[in-house]
mmCIF file of C-alpha atoms in Angstrom:
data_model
loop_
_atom_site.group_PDB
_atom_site.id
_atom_site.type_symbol
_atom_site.label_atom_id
_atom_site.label_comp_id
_atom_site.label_asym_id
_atom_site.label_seq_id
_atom_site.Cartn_x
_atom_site.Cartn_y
_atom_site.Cartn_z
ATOM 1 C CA UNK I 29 0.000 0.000 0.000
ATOM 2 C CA UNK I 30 0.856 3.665 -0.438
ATOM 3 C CA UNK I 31 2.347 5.673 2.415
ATOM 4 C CA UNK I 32 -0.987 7.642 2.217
ATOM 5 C CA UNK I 33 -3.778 4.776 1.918
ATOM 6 C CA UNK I 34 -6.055 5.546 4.769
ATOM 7 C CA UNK I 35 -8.261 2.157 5.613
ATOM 8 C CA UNK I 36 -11.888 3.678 6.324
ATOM 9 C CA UNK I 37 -12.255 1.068 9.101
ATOM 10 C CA UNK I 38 -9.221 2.692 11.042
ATOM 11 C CA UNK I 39 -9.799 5.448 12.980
ATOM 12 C CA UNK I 40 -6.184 6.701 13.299
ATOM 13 C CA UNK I 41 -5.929 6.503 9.149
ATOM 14 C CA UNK I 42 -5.893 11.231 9.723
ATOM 15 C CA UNK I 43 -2.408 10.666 8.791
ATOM 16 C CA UNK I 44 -2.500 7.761 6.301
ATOM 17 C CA UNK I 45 0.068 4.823 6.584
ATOM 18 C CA UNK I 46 -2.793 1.977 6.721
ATOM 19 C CA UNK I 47 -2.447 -1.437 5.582
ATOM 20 C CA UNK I 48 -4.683 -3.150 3.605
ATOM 21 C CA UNK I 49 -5.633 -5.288 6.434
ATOM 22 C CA UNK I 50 -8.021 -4.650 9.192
ATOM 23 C CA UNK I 51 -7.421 -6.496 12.432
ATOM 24 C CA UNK I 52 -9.280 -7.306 15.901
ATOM 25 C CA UNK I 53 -8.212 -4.115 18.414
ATOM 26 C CA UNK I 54 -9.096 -5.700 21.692
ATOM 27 C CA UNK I 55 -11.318 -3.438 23.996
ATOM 28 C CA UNK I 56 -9.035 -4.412 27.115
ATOM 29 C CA UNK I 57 -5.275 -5.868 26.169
ATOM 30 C CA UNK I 58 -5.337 -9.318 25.738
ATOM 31 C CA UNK I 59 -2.344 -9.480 27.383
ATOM 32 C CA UNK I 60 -4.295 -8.349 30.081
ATOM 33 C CA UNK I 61 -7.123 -10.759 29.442
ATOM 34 C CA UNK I 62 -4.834 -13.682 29.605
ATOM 35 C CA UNK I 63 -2.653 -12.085 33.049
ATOM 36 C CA UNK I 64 -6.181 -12.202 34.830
ATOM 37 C CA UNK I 65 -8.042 -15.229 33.882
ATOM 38 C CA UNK I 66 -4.778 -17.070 34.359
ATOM 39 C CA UNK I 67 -5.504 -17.758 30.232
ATOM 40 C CA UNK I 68 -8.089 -20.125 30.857
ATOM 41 C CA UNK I 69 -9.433 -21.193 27.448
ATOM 42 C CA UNK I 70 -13.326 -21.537 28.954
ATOM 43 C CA UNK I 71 -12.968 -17.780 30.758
ATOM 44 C CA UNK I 72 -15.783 -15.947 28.520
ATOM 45 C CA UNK I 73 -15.921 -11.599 28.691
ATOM 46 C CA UNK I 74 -18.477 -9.284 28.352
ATOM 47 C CA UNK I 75 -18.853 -5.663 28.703
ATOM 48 C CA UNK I 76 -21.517 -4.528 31.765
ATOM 49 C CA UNK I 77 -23.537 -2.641 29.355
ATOM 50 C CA UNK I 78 -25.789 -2.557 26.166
ATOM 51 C CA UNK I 79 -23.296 -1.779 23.917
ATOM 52 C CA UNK I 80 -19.811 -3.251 22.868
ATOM 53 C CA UNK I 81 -19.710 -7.040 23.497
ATOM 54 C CA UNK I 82 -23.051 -7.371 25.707
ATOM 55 C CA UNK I 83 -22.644 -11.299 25.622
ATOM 56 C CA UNK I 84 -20.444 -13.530 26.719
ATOM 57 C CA UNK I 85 -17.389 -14.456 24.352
ATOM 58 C CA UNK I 86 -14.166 -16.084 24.403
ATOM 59 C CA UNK I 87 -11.207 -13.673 25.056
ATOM 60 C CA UNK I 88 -9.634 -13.715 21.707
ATOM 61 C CA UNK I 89 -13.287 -12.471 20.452
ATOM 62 C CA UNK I 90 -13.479 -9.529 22.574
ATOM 63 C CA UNK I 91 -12.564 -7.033 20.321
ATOM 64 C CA UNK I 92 -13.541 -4.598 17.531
ATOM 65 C CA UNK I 93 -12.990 -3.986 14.161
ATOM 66 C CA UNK I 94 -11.789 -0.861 14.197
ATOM 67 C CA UNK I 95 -7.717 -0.618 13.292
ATOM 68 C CA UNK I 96 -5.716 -1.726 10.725
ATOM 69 C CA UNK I 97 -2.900 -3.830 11.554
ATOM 70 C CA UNK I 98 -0.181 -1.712 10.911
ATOM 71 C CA UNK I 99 -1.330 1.059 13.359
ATOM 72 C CA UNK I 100 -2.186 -1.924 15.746
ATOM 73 C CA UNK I 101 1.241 -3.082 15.856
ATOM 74 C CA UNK I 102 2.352 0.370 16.697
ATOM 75 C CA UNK I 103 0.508 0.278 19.733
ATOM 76 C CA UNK I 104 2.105 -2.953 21.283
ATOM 77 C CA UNK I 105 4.297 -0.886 23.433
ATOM 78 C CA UNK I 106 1.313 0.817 25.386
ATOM 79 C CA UNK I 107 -0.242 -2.647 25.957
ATOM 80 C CA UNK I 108 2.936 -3.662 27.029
ATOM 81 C CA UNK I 109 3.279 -0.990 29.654
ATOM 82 C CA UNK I 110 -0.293 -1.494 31.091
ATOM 83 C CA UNK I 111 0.937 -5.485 30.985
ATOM 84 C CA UNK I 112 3.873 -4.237 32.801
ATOM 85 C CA UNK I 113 1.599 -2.431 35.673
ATOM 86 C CA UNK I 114 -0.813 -4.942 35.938
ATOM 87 C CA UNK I 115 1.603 -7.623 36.602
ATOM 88 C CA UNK I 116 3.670 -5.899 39.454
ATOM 89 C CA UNK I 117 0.386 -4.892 41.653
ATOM 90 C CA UNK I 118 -1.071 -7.874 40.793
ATOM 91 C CA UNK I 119 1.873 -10.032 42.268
ATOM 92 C CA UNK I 120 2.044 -8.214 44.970
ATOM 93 C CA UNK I 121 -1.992 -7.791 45.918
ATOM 94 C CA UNK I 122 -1.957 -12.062 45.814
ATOM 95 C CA UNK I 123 0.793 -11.756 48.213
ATOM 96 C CA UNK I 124 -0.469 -9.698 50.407
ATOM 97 C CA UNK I 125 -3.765 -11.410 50.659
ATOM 98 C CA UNK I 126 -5.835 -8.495 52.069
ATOM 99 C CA UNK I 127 -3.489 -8.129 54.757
ATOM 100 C CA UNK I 128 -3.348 -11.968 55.674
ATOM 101 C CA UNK I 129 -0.186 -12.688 53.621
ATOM 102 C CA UNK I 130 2.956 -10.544 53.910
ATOM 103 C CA UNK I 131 3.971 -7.563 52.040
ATOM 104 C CA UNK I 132 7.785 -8.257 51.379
ATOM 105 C CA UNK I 133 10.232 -6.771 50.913
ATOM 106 C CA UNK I 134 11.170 -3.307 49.104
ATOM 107 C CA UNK I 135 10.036 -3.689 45.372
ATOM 108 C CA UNK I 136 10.569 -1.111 42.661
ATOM 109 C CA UNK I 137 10.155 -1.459 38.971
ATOM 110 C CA UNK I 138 10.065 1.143 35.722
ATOM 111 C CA UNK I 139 7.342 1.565 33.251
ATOM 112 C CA UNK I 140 7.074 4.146 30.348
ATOM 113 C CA UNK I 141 5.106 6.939 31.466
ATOM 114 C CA UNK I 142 4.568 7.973 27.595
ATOM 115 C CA UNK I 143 3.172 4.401 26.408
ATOM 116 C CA UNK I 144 0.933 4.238 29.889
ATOM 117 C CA UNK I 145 -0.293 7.507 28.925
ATOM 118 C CA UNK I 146 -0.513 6.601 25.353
ATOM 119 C CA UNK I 147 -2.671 2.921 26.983
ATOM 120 C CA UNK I 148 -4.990 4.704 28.559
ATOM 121 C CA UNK I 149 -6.037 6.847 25.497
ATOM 122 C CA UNK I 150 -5.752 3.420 23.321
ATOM 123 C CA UNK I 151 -8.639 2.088 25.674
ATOM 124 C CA UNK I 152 -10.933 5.414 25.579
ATOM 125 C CA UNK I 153 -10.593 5.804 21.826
ATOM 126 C CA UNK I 154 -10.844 2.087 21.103
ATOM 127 C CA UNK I 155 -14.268 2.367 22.749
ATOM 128 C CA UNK I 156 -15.307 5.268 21.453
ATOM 129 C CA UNK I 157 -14.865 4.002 17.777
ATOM 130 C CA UNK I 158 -16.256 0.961 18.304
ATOM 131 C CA UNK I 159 -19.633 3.401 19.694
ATOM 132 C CA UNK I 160 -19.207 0.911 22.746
ATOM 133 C CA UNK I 161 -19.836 3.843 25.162
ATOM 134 C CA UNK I 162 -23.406 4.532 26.949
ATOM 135 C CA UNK I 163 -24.749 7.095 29.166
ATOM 136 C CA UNK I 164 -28.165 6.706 31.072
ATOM 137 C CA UNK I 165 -28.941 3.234 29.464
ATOM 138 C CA UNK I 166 -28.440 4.753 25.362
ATOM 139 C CA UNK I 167 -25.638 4.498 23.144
ATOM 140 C CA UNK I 168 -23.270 7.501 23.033
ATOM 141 C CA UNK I 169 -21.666 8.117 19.215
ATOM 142 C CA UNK I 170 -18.548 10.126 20.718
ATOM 143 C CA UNK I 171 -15.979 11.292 17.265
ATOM 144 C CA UNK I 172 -12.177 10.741 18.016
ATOM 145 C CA UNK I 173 -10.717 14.391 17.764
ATOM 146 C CA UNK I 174 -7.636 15.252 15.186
ATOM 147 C CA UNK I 175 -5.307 15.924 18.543
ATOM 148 C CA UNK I 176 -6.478 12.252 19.752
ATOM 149 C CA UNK I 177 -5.095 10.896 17.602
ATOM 150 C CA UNK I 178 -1.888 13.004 17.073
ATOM 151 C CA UNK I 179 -1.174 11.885 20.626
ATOM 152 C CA UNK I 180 -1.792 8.232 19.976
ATOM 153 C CA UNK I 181 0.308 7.875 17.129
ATOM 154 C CA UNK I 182 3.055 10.131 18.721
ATOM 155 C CA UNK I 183 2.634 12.560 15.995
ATOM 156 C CA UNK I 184 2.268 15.297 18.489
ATOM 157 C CA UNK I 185 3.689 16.585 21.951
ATOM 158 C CA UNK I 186 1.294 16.927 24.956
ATOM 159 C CA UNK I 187 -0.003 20.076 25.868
ATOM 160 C CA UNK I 188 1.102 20.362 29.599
ATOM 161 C CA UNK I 189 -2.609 21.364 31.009
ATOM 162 C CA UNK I 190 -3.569 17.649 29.196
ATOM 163 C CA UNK I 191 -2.795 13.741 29.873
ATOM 164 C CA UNK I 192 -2.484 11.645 32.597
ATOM 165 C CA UNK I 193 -3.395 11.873 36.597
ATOM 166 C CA UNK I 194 -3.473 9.698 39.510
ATOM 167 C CA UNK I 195 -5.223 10.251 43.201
ATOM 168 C CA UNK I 196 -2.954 13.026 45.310
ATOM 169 C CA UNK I 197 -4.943 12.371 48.242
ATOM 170 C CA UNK I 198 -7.953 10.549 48.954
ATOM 171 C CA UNK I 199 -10.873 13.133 48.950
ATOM 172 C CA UNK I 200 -11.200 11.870 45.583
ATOM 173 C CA UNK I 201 -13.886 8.719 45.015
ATOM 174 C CA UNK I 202 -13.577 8.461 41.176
ATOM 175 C CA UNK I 203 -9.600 7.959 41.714
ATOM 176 C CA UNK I 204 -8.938 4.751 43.469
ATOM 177 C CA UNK I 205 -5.324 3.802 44.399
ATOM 178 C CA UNK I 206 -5.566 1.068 46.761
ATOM 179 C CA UNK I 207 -5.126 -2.068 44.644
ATOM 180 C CA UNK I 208 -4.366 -4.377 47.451
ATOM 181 C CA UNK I 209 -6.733 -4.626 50.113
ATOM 182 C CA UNK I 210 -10.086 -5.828 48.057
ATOM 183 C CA UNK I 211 -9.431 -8.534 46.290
ATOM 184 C CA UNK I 212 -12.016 -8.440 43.432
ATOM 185 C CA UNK I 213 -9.275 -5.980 42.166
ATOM 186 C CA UNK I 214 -7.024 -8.807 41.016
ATOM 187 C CA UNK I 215 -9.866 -11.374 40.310
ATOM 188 C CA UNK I 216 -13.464 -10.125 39.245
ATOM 189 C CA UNK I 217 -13.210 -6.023 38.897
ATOM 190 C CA UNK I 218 -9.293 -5.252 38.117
ATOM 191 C CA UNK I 219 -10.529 -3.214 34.586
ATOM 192 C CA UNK I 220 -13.299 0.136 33.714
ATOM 193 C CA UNK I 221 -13.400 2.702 31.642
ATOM 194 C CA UNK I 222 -15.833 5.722 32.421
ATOM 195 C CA UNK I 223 -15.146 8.698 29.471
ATOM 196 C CA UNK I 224 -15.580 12.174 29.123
ATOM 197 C CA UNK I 225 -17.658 13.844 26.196
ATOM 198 C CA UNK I 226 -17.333 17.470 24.948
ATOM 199 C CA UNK I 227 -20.066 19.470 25.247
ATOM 200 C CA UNK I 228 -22.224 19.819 21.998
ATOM 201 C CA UNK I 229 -21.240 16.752 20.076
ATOM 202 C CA UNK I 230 -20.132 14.548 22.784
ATOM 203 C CA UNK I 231 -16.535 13.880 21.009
ATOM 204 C CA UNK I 232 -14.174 12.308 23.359
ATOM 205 C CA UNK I 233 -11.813 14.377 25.422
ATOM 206 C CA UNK I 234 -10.582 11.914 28.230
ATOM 207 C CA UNK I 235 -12.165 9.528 31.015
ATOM 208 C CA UNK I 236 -11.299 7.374 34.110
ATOM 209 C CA UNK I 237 -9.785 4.654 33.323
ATOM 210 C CA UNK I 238 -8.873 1.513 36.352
ATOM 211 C CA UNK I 239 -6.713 -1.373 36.446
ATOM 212 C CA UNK I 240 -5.359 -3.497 38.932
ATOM 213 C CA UNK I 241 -7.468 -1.282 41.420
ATOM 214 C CA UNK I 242 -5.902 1.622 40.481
ATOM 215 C CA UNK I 243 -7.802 5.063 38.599
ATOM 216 C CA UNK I 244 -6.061 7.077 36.109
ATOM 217 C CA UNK I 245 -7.524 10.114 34.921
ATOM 218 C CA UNK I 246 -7.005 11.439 31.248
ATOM 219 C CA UNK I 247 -8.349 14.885 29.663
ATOM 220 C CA UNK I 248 -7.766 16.106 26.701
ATOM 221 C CA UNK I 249 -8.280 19.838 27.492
ATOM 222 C CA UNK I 250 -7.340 22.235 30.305
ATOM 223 C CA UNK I 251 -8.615 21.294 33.212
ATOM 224 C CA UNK I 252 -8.159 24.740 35.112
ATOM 225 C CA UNK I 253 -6.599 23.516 37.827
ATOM 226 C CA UNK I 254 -5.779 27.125 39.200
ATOM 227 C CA UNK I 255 -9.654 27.617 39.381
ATOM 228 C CA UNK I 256 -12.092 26.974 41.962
ATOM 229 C CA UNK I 257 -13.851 24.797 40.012
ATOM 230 C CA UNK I 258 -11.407 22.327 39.694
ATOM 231 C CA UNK I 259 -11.877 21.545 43.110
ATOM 232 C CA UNK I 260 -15.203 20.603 42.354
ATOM 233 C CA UNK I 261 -16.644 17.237 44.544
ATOM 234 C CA UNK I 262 -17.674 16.617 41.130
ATOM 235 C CA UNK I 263 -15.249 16.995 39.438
ATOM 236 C CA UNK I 264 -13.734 13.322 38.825
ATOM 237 C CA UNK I 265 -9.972 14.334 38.627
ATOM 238 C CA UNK I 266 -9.766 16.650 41.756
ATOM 239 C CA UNK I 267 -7.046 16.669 44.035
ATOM 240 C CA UNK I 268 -4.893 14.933 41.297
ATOM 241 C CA UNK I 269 -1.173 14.633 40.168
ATOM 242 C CA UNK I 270 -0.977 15.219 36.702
ATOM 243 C CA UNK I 271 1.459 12.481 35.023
ATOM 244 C CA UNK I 272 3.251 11.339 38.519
ATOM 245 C CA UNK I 273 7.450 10.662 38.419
ATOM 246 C CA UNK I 274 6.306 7.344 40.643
ATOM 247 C CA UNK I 275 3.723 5.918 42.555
ATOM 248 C CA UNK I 276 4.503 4.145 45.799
ATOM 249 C CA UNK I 277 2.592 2.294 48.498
ATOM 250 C CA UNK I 278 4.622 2.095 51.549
ATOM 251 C CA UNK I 279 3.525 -0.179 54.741
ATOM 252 C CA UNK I 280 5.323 -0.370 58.238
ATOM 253 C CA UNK I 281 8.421 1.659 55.857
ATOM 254 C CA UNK I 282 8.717 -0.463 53.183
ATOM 255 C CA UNK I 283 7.387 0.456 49.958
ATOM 256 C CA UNK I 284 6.218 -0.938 46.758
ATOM 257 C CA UNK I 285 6.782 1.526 43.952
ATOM 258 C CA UNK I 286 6.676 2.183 40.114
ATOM 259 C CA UNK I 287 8.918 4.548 38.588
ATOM 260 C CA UNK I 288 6.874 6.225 35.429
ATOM 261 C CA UNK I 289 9.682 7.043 32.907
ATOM 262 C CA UNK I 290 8.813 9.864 30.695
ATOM 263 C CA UNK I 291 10.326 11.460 27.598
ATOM 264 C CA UNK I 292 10.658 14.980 29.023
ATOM 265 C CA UNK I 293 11.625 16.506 32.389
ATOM 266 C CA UNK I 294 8.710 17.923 33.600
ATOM 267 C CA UNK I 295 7.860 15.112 35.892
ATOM 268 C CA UNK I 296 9.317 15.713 38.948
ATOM 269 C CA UNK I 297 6.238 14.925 41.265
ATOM 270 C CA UNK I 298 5.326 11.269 42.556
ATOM 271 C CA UNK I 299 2.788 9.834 45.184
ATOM 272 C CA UNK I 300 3.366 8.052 48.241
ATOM 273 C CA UNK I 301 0.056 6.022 49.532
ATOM 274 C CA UNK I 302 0.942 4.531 53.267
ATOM 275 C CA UNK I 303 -1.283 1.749 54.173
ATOM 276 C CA UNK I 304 -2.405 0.838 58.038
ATOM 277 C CA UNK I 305 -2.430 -3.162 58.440
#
């Protein structure tokens, strides 16, 4: 194919560079899929709503037809970063049992803040094409902006009001960050994705996304932090750290923490949860 050929199925294709070829984009990673149901060939998925995959199917089935394959090999490296996540906490949260195991020793790993960032925006957009989204009970046709998908494919550098966040401190209910003391977080409930539509034409512009018990936040606007109304109880990304240097959890002084490793230096800023046994 030409360097231009834009597959109508993909919904990157703004900048051309499709193959021929349109593949399965999983709603969730597979990856994922498999890490959680231990890849049990009989483990059937469903989304909890009318829209996406509202039956039961096999893992390898939950997906939509909605990239081609060359853009969905590009993305491997933010499934691989979420795979990355997922599999630290989730060693650890079996460990620990819900406080009847042990917590261990000091653990610390690395993980691309860029292709997290990049992940979460995968997940959101994937649904979005797919119209899997709903809101009060109907389906929700939310367009994938131009600057979406600049950021996904990379084309792009994010603006610094935009992108990632994590729970600061826990006045906020929509941010969870305690993946290891309810264990449905590494068994039943350890994925979600809630979005965020634009006023007027509901077009995407960020969401909550969780896994392994944890809640990221994503916008793609300003979010007028400096304002009052940022500190909203409403507002789902209040009392946030935009795109956090690490995230630790630290009990009786030692501390489990991931090191988010981003392409420029203007993430200086981590999180430090301390759990009570």
């Amino acid at each position: 194919m030409t360097d231009d050929y834009r597959h109508p199925k993909c919904y990157v294709n703004l900048h051309g560079g499709c193959s021929s070829k349109i593949s399965g984009e999983h709603f969730i990673s597979h990856s994922l899929i498999k890490l959680y149901t231990f890849d049990d060939p009989e483990i059937k998925i469903l989304h909890d709503h009318g829209f996406g995959i509202p039956h039961p199917v096999s893992p390898k089935n939950f997906y939509a037809n909605v990239l081609c394959t060359t853009h969905n090999n590009s993305l491997s490296p933010a499934d691989s970063a979420a795979l990355d996540f997922a599999t630290f906490l989730r060693k650890i949260a079996i460990q620990y049992l819900n406080g009847n195991g042990e917590w261990g020793e000091d653990e610390v790993i690395e993980v691309s803040g860029d292709d997290f960032q990049r992940w979460v925006l995968k997940l959101l957009a994937t649904h979005a094409a797919a119209s899997a989204f709903a809101s009060r009970g109907s389906k929700v046709v939310s367009p994938i902006t131009e600057e979406a998908v600049h950021l996904l494919l990379d084309k792009a550098a994010w603006p610094i009001t935009w992108g990632l966040c994590v729970a600061k401190e826990p006045g906020n209910t929509y941010l969870k960050f305690d993946p290891f003391t309810d264990i449905a977080s590494v068994t039943s409930n350890w994925w979600s994705a809630h979005p965020f539509f634009r006023n007027g034409d509901t077009a995407l512009c960020g969401g909550v996304v969780e896994l392994a018990g944890v809640g990221f936040g994503l916008t793609l606007f300003n979010q007028g932090r400096e304002s009052l109304e940022f500190d909203s109880l409403d507002n789902p990304i209040r009392r946030s750290l935009q795109r956090p240097a690490y995230m630790e959890w630290e009990l009786n002084g030692v501390k489990k923490r991931i090191n988010f490793i981003w392409d420029d230096s203007r993430h200086s800023f981590g999180v430090t949860y301390t759990m009570v046994r």
